[in-house]
PDB file of C-alpha atoms in Angstrom:
ATOM      1  CA  GLY A  14      81.322 107.363  97.573  1.00 55.00           C
ATOM      2  CA  ALA A  15      80.770 104.918  99.606  1.00 76.00           C
ATOM      3  CA  GLY A  16      83.237 104.101 102.497  1.00 85.00           C
ATOM      4  CA  VAL A  17      84.818 101.087 104.484  1.00 88.00           C
ATOM      5  CA  SER A  18      81.683  99.521 106.524  1.00 92.00           C
ATOM      6  CA  GLN A  19      81.639  96.893 109.087  1.00 94.00           C
ATOM      7  CA  SER A  20      79.048  94.539 110.414  1.00 95.00           C
ATOM      8  CA  PRO A  21      77.566  93.707 112.994  1.00 95.00           C
ATOM      9  CA  SER A  22      77.945  97.506 114.461  1.00 91.00           C
ATOM     10  CA  ASN A  23      77.419  96.205 117.940  1.00 94.00           C
ATOM     11  CA  LYS A  24      78.086  92.293 119.397  1.00 96.00           C
ATOM     12  CA  VAL A  25      76.412  90.818 122.633  1.00 96.00           C
ATOM     13  CA  THR A  26      78.044  87.404 122.820  1.00 97.00           C
ATOM     14  CA  GLU A  27      78.179  84.788 126.028  1.00 97.00           C
ATOM     15  CA  LYS A  28      82.017  83.514 127.122  1.00 97.00           C
ATOM     16  CA  GLY A  29      83.208  80.435 125.108  1.00 97.00           C
ATOM     17  CA  LYS A  30      81.281  81.627 122.027  1.00 97.00           C
ATOM     18  CA  ASP A  31      82.367  82.166 118.416  1.00 98.00           C
ATOM     19  CA  VAL A  32      82.352  85.346 116.825  1.00 98.00           C
ATOM     20  CA  GLU A  33      82.431  86.268 113.325  1.00 98.00           C
ATOM     21  CA  LEU A  34      83.039  90.175 112.252  1.00 98.00           C
ATOM     22  CA  ARG A  35      82.816  91.261 108.931  1.00 97.00           C
ATOM     23  CA  CYS A  36      84.162  94.195 106.300  1.00 97.00           C
ATOM     24  CA  ASP A  37      84.307  95.678 103.324  1.00 95.00           C
ATOM     25  CA  PRO A  38      86.507  97.858 102.389  1.00 94.00           C
ATOM     26  CA  ILE A  39      86.398 100.584  99.987  1.00 90.00           C
ATOM     27  CA  SER A  40      86.042  98.807  95.851  1.00 90.00           C
ATOM     28  CA  GLY A  41      89.732  98.796  94.307  1.00 87.00           C
ATOM     29  CA  HIS A  42      91.762  99.188  97.783  1.00 88.00           C
ATOM     30  CA  THR A  43      94.394  96.570  98.053  1.00 86.00           C
ATOM     31  CA  ALA A  44      95.867  96.662 101.483  1.00 85.00           C
ATOM     32  CA  LEU A  45      93.732  96.099 104.434  1.00 89.00           C
ATOM     33  CA  TYR A  46      93.911  96.312 108.387  1.00 88.00           C
ATOM     34  CA  TRP A  47      92.092  95.049 111.611  1.00 92.00           C
ATOM     35  CA  TYR A  48      92.630  96.750 115.103  1.00 89.00           C
ATOM     36  CA  ARG A  49      90.926  96.608 117.713  1.00 88.00           C
ATOM     37  CA  GLN A  50      90.326  98.678 121.123  1.00 80.00           C
ATOM     38  CA  SER A  51      90.072  99.225 124.401  1.00 79.00           C
ATOM     39  CA  LEU A  52      87.866 101.274 126.367  1.00 72.00           C
ATOM     40  CA  GLY A  53      90.423 104.326 126.383  1.00 63.00           C
ATOM     41  CA  GLN A  54      93.395 102.735 125.146  1.00 67.00           C
ATOM     42  CA  GLY A  55      95.488 103.253 121.276  1.00 66.00           C
ATOM     43  CA  LEU A  56      94.579 100.817 118.065  1.00 73.00           C
ATOM     44  CA  GLU A  57      96.296  97.486 118.907  1.00 81.00           C
ATOM     45  CA  PHE A  58      97.270  96.178 115.008  1.00 81.00           C
ATOM     46  CA  LEU A  59      95.800  92.147 114.863  1.00 89.00           C
ATOM     47  CA  ILE A  60      96.706  91.378 110.832  1.00 89.00           C
ATOM     48  CA  TYR A  61      97.231  93.025 107.337  1.00 85.00           C
ATOM     49  CA  PHE A  62      96.854  92.046 103.797  1.00 87.00           C
ATOM     50  CA  GLN A  63      97.993  93.689 101.375  1.00 82.00           C
ATOM     51  CA  GLY A  64      96.977  92.228  97.449  1.00 80.00           C
ATOM     52  CA  ASN A  65      97.340  88.729  97.212  1.00 79.00           C
ATOM     53  CA  SER A  66     100.687  88.349  99.261  1.00 81.00           C
ATOM     54  CA  ALA A  67     100.320  86.304 102.505  1.00 82.00           C
ATOM     55  CA  PRO A  68      98.520  88.193 105.506  1.00 85.00           C
ATOM     56  CA  ASP A  69     100.509  90.063 108.308  1.00 81.00           C
ATOM     57  CA  LYS A  70      99.368  87.871 111.215  1.00 84.00           C
ATOM     58  CA  SER A  71     102.404  89.340 113.553  1.00 79.00           C
ATOM     59  CA  GLY A  72      99.524  91.613 115.818  1.00 82.00           C
ATOM     60  CA  LEU A  73      96.786  88.403 116.558  1.00 90.00           C
ATOM     61  CA  PRO A  74      97.132  87.941 120.122  1.00 91.00           C
ATOM     62  CA  SER A  75      96.535  84.378 120.332  1.00 93.00           C
ATOM     63  CA  ASP A  76      95.478  81.734 118.102  1.00 95.00           C
ATOM     64  CA  ARG A  77      91.337  81.993 118.588  1.00 97.00           C
ATOM     65  CA  PHE A  78      92.422  84.899 116.673  1.00 97.00           C
ATOM     66  CA  SER A  79      92.186  84.809 112.981  1.00 96.00           C
ATOM     67  CA  ALA A  80      90.751  86.181 109.217  1.00 95.00           C
ATOM     68  CA  GLU A  81      90.292  85.643 106.007  1.00 94.00           C
ATOM     69  CA  ARG A  82      89.994  87.995 102.923  1.00 94.00           C
ATOM     70  CA  THR A  83      88.643  86.520  99.936  1.00 84.00           C
ATOM     71  CA  GLY A  84      88.715  87.324  96.627  1.00 82.00           C
ATOM     72  CA  GLY A  85      90.978  90.736  97.317  1.00 78.00           C
ATOM     73  CA  SER A  86      87.716  92.380  98.825  1.00 91.00           C
ATOM     74  CA  VAL A  87      85.447  91.167 101.714  1.00 95.00           C
ATOM     75  CA  SER A  88      87.353  90.248 104.720  1.00 96.00           C
ATOM     76  CA  THR A  89      85.998  88.464 108.465  1.00 97.00           C
ATOM     77  CA  LEU A  90      87.778  88.275 111.586  1.00 97.00           C
ATOM     78  CA  THR A  91      86.343  85.104 113.578  1.00 98.00           C
ATOM     79  CA  ILE A  92      87.644  84.776 117.617  1.00 98.00           C
ATOM     80  CA  GLN A  93      86.458  81.804 118.682  1.00 98.00           C
ATOM     81  CA  ARG A  94      85.570  80.745 122.324  1.00 97.00           C
ATOM     82  CA  THR A  95      85.314  84.422 122.639  1.00 97.00           C
ATOM     83  CA  GLN A  96      86.652  85.413 126.953  1.00 97.00           C
ATOM     84  CA  GLN A  97      85.760  88.616 128.420  1.00 96.00           C
ATOM     85  CA  GLU A  98      89.197  90.212 127.398  1.00 94.00           C
ATOM     86  CA  ASP A  99      88.344  90.210 124.146  1.00 96.00           C
ATOM     87  CA  SER A 100      85.284  93.106 124.339  1.00 95.00           C
ATOM     88  CA  ALA A 101      87.066  95.839 122.235  1.00 93.00           C
ATOM     89  CA  VAL A 102      85.938  98.392 119.764  1.00 89.00           C
ATOM     90  CA  TYR A 103      86.728  96.503 116.359  1.00 93.00           C
ATOM     91  CA  LEU A 104      87.944  98.027 113.349  1.00 90.00           C
ATOM     92  CA  CYS A 105      88.357  98.046 109.768  1.00 92.00           C
ATOM     93  CA  ALA A 106      90.691 100.200 107.510  1.00 88.00           C
ATOM     94  CA  SER A 107      91.777 100.008 104.320  1.00 87.00           C
ATOM     95  CA  SER A 108      94.100 101.864 101.853  1.00 81.00           C
ATOM     96  CA  PRO A 109      94.912 101.601  98.037  1.00 77.00           C
ATOM     97  CA  GLN A 110      98.062 100.822  96.479  1.00 62.00           C
ATOM     98  CA  PHE A 111     101.167 101.250  98.318  1.00 53.00           C
ATOM     99  CA  ASP A 112     103.238 103.289  97.210  1.00 47.00           C
ATOM    100  CA  LEU A 113     107.565 102.281  98.355  1.00 45.00           C
ATOM    101  CA  GLY A 114     108.522 105.226  99.786  1.00 39.00           C
ATOM    102  CA  TYR A 115     105.607 106.745 100.591  1.00 41.00           C
ATOM    103  CA  SER A 116     103.130 106.613 103.499  1.00 42.00           C
ATOM    104  CA  GLU A 117      99.746 105.059 103.238  1.00 53.00           C
ATOM    105  CA  THR A 118      96.511 106.736 103.927  1.00 64.00           C
ATOM    106  CA  GLN A 119      94.133 104.452 105.873  1.00 71.00           C
ATOM    107  CA  TYR A 120      90.661 104.903 105.875  1.00 78.00           C
ATOM    108  CA  PHE A 121      88.148 102.958 108.708  1.00 79.00           C
ATOM    109  CA  GLY A 122      85.539 102.167 109.161  1.00 84.00           C
ATOM    110  CA  PRO A 123      82.541 102.240 112.014  1.00 83.00           C
ATOM    111  CA  GLY A 124      83.618  99.755 113.944  1.00 88.00           C
ATOM    112  CA  THR A 125      82.209  96.449 115.468  1.00 93.00           C
ATOM    113  CA  ARG A 126      81.773  96.854 119.411  1.00 92.00           C
ATOM    114  CA  LEU A 127      82.255  93.767 120.721  1.00 95.00           C
ATOM    115  CA  LEU A 128      81.139  92.876 124.409  1.00 96.00           C
ATOM    116  CA  VAL A 129      81.576  89.550 126.000  1.00 96.00           C
ATOM    117  CA  LEU A 130      79.582  88.169 129.301  1.00 95.00           C
TER     118      LEU A 130
ATOM    119  CA  SER B  19      86.733 114.794 111.419  1.00 36.00           C
ATOM    120  CA  GLN B  20      89.769 114.016 114.204  1.00 41.00           C
ATOM    121  CA  GLN B  21      92.361 114.005 112.093  1.00 57.00           C
ATOM    122  CA  GLY B  22      95.796 115.612 113.701  1.00 67.00           C
ATOM    123  CA  GLU B  23      97.906 116.983 110.793  1.00 74.00           C
ATOM    124  CA  GLU B  24     101.024 116.183 111.512  1.00 78.00           C
ATOM    125  CA  ASP B  25     104.424 118.174 110.487  1.00 83.00           C
ATOM    126  CA  PRO B  26     107.322 118.606 108.863  1.00 87.00           C
ATOM    127  CA  GLN B  27     105.569 116.315 106.130  1.00 84.00           C
ATOM    128  CA  ALA B  28     109.612 115.113 105.966  1.00 90.00           C
ATOM    129  CA  LEU B  29     112.564 115.001 108.118  1.00 94.00           C
ATOM    130  CA  SER B  30     116.317 113.573 107.509  1.00 95.00           C
ATOM    131  CA  ILE B  31     118.406 113.313 110.771  1.00 96.00           C
ATOM    132  CA  GLN B  32     121.779 111.260 111.377  1.00 97.00           C
ATOM    133  CA  GLU B  33     121.225 108.331 113.564  1.00 96.00           C
ATOM    134  CA  GLY B  34     122.351 109.919 117.369  1.00 96.00           C
ATOM    135  CA  GLU B  35     120.020 112.716 116.549  1.00 97.00           C
ATOM    136  CA  ASN B  36     117.117 114.050 118.215  1.00 97.00           C
ATOM    137  CA  ALA B  37     114.023 114.206 115.940  1.00 96.00           C
ATOM    138  CA  THR B  38     111.056 116.816 117.124  1.00 96.00           C
ATOM    139  CA  MET B  39     107.203 116.430 115.216  1.00 95.00           C
ATOM    140  CA  ASN B  40     104.427 118.111 115.912  1.00 93.00           C
ATOM    141  CA  CYS B  41     100.573 117.562 115.798  1.00 90.00           C
ATOM    142  CA  SER B  42      98.117 120.141 115.672  1.00 88.00           C
ATOM    143  CA  TYR B  43      93.928 119.637 115.862  1.00 83.00           C
ATOM    144  CA  LYS B  44      91.056 121.201 115.490  1.00 79.00           C
ATOM    145  CA  THR B  45      88.164 120.149 118.481  1.00 76.00           C
ATOM    146  CA  SER B  46      88.553 119.747 122.281  1.00 75.00           C
ATOM    147  CA  ILE B  47      89.852 115.487 123.172  1.00 76.00           C
ATOM    148  CA  ASN B  48      90.055 113.476 125.897  1.00 74.00           C
ATOM    149  CA  ASN B  49      93.576 112.165 125.128  1.00 76.00           C
ATOM    150  CA  LEU B  50      95.700 112.506 122.497  1.00 81.00           C
ATOM    151  CA  GLN B  51      97.578 108.925 120.333  1.00 80.00           C
ATOM    152  CA  TRP B  52     101.219 109.036 118.459  1.00 87.00           C
ATOM    153  CA  TYR B  53     101.364 106.024 115.600  1.00 85.00           C
ATOM    154  CA  ARG B  54     104.002 104.853 114.097  1.00 87.00           C
ATOM    155  CA  GLN B  55     104.029 103.154 110.549  1.00 78.00           C
ATOM    156  CA  ASN B  56     106.888 101.142 108.897  1.00 76.00           C
ATOM    157  CA  SER B  57     106.746 100.993 105.478  1.00 68.00           C
ATOM    158  CA  GLY B  58     103.940  98.483 103.788  1.00 58.00           C
ATOM    159  CA  ARG B  59     102.748  97.775 107.647  1.00 63.00           C
ATOM    160  CA  GLY B  60      99.888  98.546 109.961  1.00 66.00           C
ATOM    161  CA  LEU B  61      99.649 101.196 112.404  1.00 72.00           C
ATOM    162  CA  VAL B  62     101.550 100.200 115.546  1.00 77.00           C
ATOM    163  CA  HIS B  63     100.378 102.620 118.877  1.00 74.00           C
ATOM    164  CA  LEU B  64     103.062 104.424 120.846  1.00 85.00           C
ATOM    165  CA  ILE B  65     101.892 106.828 123.345  1.00 85.00           C
ATOM    166  CA  LEU B  66      98.517 108.053 124.620  1.00 80.00           C
ATOM    167  CA  ILE B  67      98.607 111.466 126.405  1.00 85.00           C
ATOM    168  CA  ARG B  68      95.345 112.227 128.363  1.00 83.00           C
ATOM    169  CA  SER B  69      93.662 116.019 128.011  1.00 85.00           C
ATOM    170  CA  ASN B  70      94.509 116.580 131.449  1.00 89.00           C
ATOM    171  CA  GLU B  71      98.497 116.014 131.210  1.00 92.00           C
ATOM    172  CA  ARG B  72     100.779 117.769 129.588  1.00 96.00           C
ATOM    173  CA  GLU B  73     104.102 115.779 129.190  1.00 96.00           C
ATOM    174  CA  LYS B  74     104.245 111.966 129.015  1.00 94.00           C
ATOM    175  CA  HIS B  75     107.401 109.842 128.620  1.00 93.00           C
ATOM    176  CA  SER B  76     108.244 106.377 127.302  1.00 90.00           C
ATOM    177  CA  GLY B  77     111.474 105.202 126.941  1.00 92.00           C
ATOM    178  CA  ARG B  78     113.313 107.611 123.881  1.00 95.00           C
ATOM    179  CA  LEU B  79     109.824 109.384 123.577  1.00 95.00           C
ATOM    180  CA  ARG B  80     108.875 112.143 125.184  1.00 96.00           C
ATOM    181  CA  VAL B  81     105.477 113.492 124.237  1.00 96.00           C
ATOM    182  CA  THR B  82     104.022 116.938 125.462  1.00 97.00           C
ATOM    183  CA  LEU B  83     100.115 118.327 125.104  1.00 96.00           C
ATOM    184  CA  ASP B  84      99.507 121.676 125.196  1.00 95.00           C
ATOM    185  CA  THR B  85      95.261 121.701 124.955  1.00 92.00           C
ATOM    186  CA  SER B  86      95.300 125.991 124.949  1.00 93.00           C
ATOM    187  CA  LYS B  87      96.850 125.606 121.538  1.00 93.00           C
ATOM    188  CA  LYS B  88      95.360 122.813 120.180  1.00 89.00           C
ATOM    189  CA  SER B  89      98.782 120.744 119.450  1.00 92.00           C
ATOM    190  CA  SER B  90     101.515 118.038 120.751  1.00 93.00           C
ATOM    191  CA  SER B  91     104.667 116.937 119.746  1.00 95.00           C
ATOM    192  CA  LEU B  92     106.780 113.523 120.009  1.00 96.00           C
ATOM    193  CA  LEU B  93     110.117 113.996 120.493  1.00 97.00           C
ATOM    194  CA  ILE B  94     112.525 110.796 119.600  1.00 97.00           C
ATOM    195  CA  THR B  95     116.500 111.280 121.609  1.00 96.00           C
ATOM    196  CA  ALA B  96     118.889 109.278 119.907  1.00 96.00           C
ATOM    197  CA  SER B  97     117.169 108.301 116.557  1.00 96.00           C
ATOM    198  CA  ARG B  98     118.551 104.988 115.452  1.00 95.00           C
ATOM    199  CA  ALA B  99     118.164 103.908 112.176  1.00 94.00           C
ATOM    200  CA  ALA B 100     115.363 101.806 112.953  1.00 92.00           C
ATOM    201  CA  ASP B 101     113.291 104.521 114.692  1.00 95.00           C
ATOM    202  CA  THR B 102     112.975 105.301 110.340  1.00 94.00           C
ATOM    203  CA  ALA B 103     109.159 105.713 109.491  1.00 91.00           C
ATOM    204  CA  SER B 104     105.863 107.517 109.253  1.00 86.00           C
ATOM    205  CA  TYR B 105     104.130 108.933 112.561  1.00 90.00           C
ATOM    206  CA  PHE B 106     101.222 110.332 112.956  1.00 85.00           C
ATOM    207  CA  CYS B 107      98.952 112.336 115.679  1.00 86.00           C
ATOM    208  CA  ALA B 108      95.351 111.147 116.309  1.00 79.00           C
ATOM    209  CA  THR B 109      92.234 112.473 118.291  1.00 72.00           C
ATOM    210  CA  ASP B 110      89.459 110.554 119.968  1.00 61.00           C
ATOM    211  CA  PRO B 111      86.677 109.772 119.034  1.00 44.00           C
ATOM    212  CA  TYR B 112      87.072 108.799 115.946  1.00 40.00           C
ATOM    213  CA  TYR B 113      86.025 105.668 115.422  1.00 37.00           C
ATOM    214  CA  ASN B 114      82.198 107.068 114.127  1.00 37.00           C
ATOM    215  CA  ASN B 115      83.555 108.729 111.344  1.00 36.00           C
ATOM    216  CA  ASN B 116      83.385 106.767 108.432  1.00 35.00           C
ATOM    217  CA  ASP B 117      85.309 109.781 106.591  1.00 34.00           C
ATOM    218  CA  MET B 118      87.654 109.402 109.269  1.00 38.00           C
ATOM    219  CA  ARG B 119      91.648 108.877 108.224  1.00 44.00           C
ATOM    220  CA  PHE B 120      94.933 109.824 109.674  1.00 50.00           C
ATOM    221  CA  GLY B 121      96.976 111.950 107.800  1.00 53.00           C
ATOM    222  CA  ALA B 122     100.107 111.745 105.389  1.00 59.00           C
ATOM    223  CA  GLY B 123     101.752 111.903 109.156  1.00 81.00           C
ATOM    224  CA  THR B 124     105.775 113.114 109.493  1.00 89.00           C
ATOM    225  CA  ARG B 125     107.900 110.392 107.258  1.00 88.00           C
ATOM    226  CA  LEU B 126     111.185 110.447 108.903  1.00 94.00           C
ATOM    227  CA  THR B 127     114.506 109.029 108.045  1.00 94.00           C
ATOM    228  CA  VAL B 128     117.127 107.951 110.587  1.00 96.00           C
ATOM    229  CA  LYS B 129     120.235 107.577 108.717  1.00 95.00           C
ATOM    230  CA  PRO B 130     123.075 105.820 110.440  1.00 92.00           C
TER     231      PRO B 130
END
């Protein structure tokens, strides 16, 4: 079946411009995560949506970063006034309904490679 | 797929004891990472070890890597109740595979 999709796959932008990254989760998955990964580094958690609950924004590195999830499905990560240090791979993941006490299996998309010049 | 496989599936210990979790993988790697996940939260990166390293420390964490056996271990010393979480390993480059996912991990419970 269809997995998590992200667009664009690659994005090159100039410093100071705004960018929007899109994530289409697996149909029916209620949880959606955004991460970023800089070259040679581990995943850095950014934001987490679960159903209709208020999102967990604790990982957003600055107020230039924001994310929305419309209708409990598609999510958009927006970076305003991009900086060179924002260059990274931005990954989206989704998971099924969380079952209290058990681990979630997160299904990752292919990522968006962002390069800020 | 670069999915790691963790064992044991569940581990329950008393506060103050050490916890050891293992990870096995199947292909050659550039690095291996350990993550934790608290219930209902996102993955948090703990530590990264490169393929040319055999051991790495970070606070109460100690990671070993044996590339000949394609295995890694995560040791948490002097555990605390706040260490209760699920722990996962992952290898690179996983973000090129739409089917990539983390395994079930090791569910660690630290009793106060």
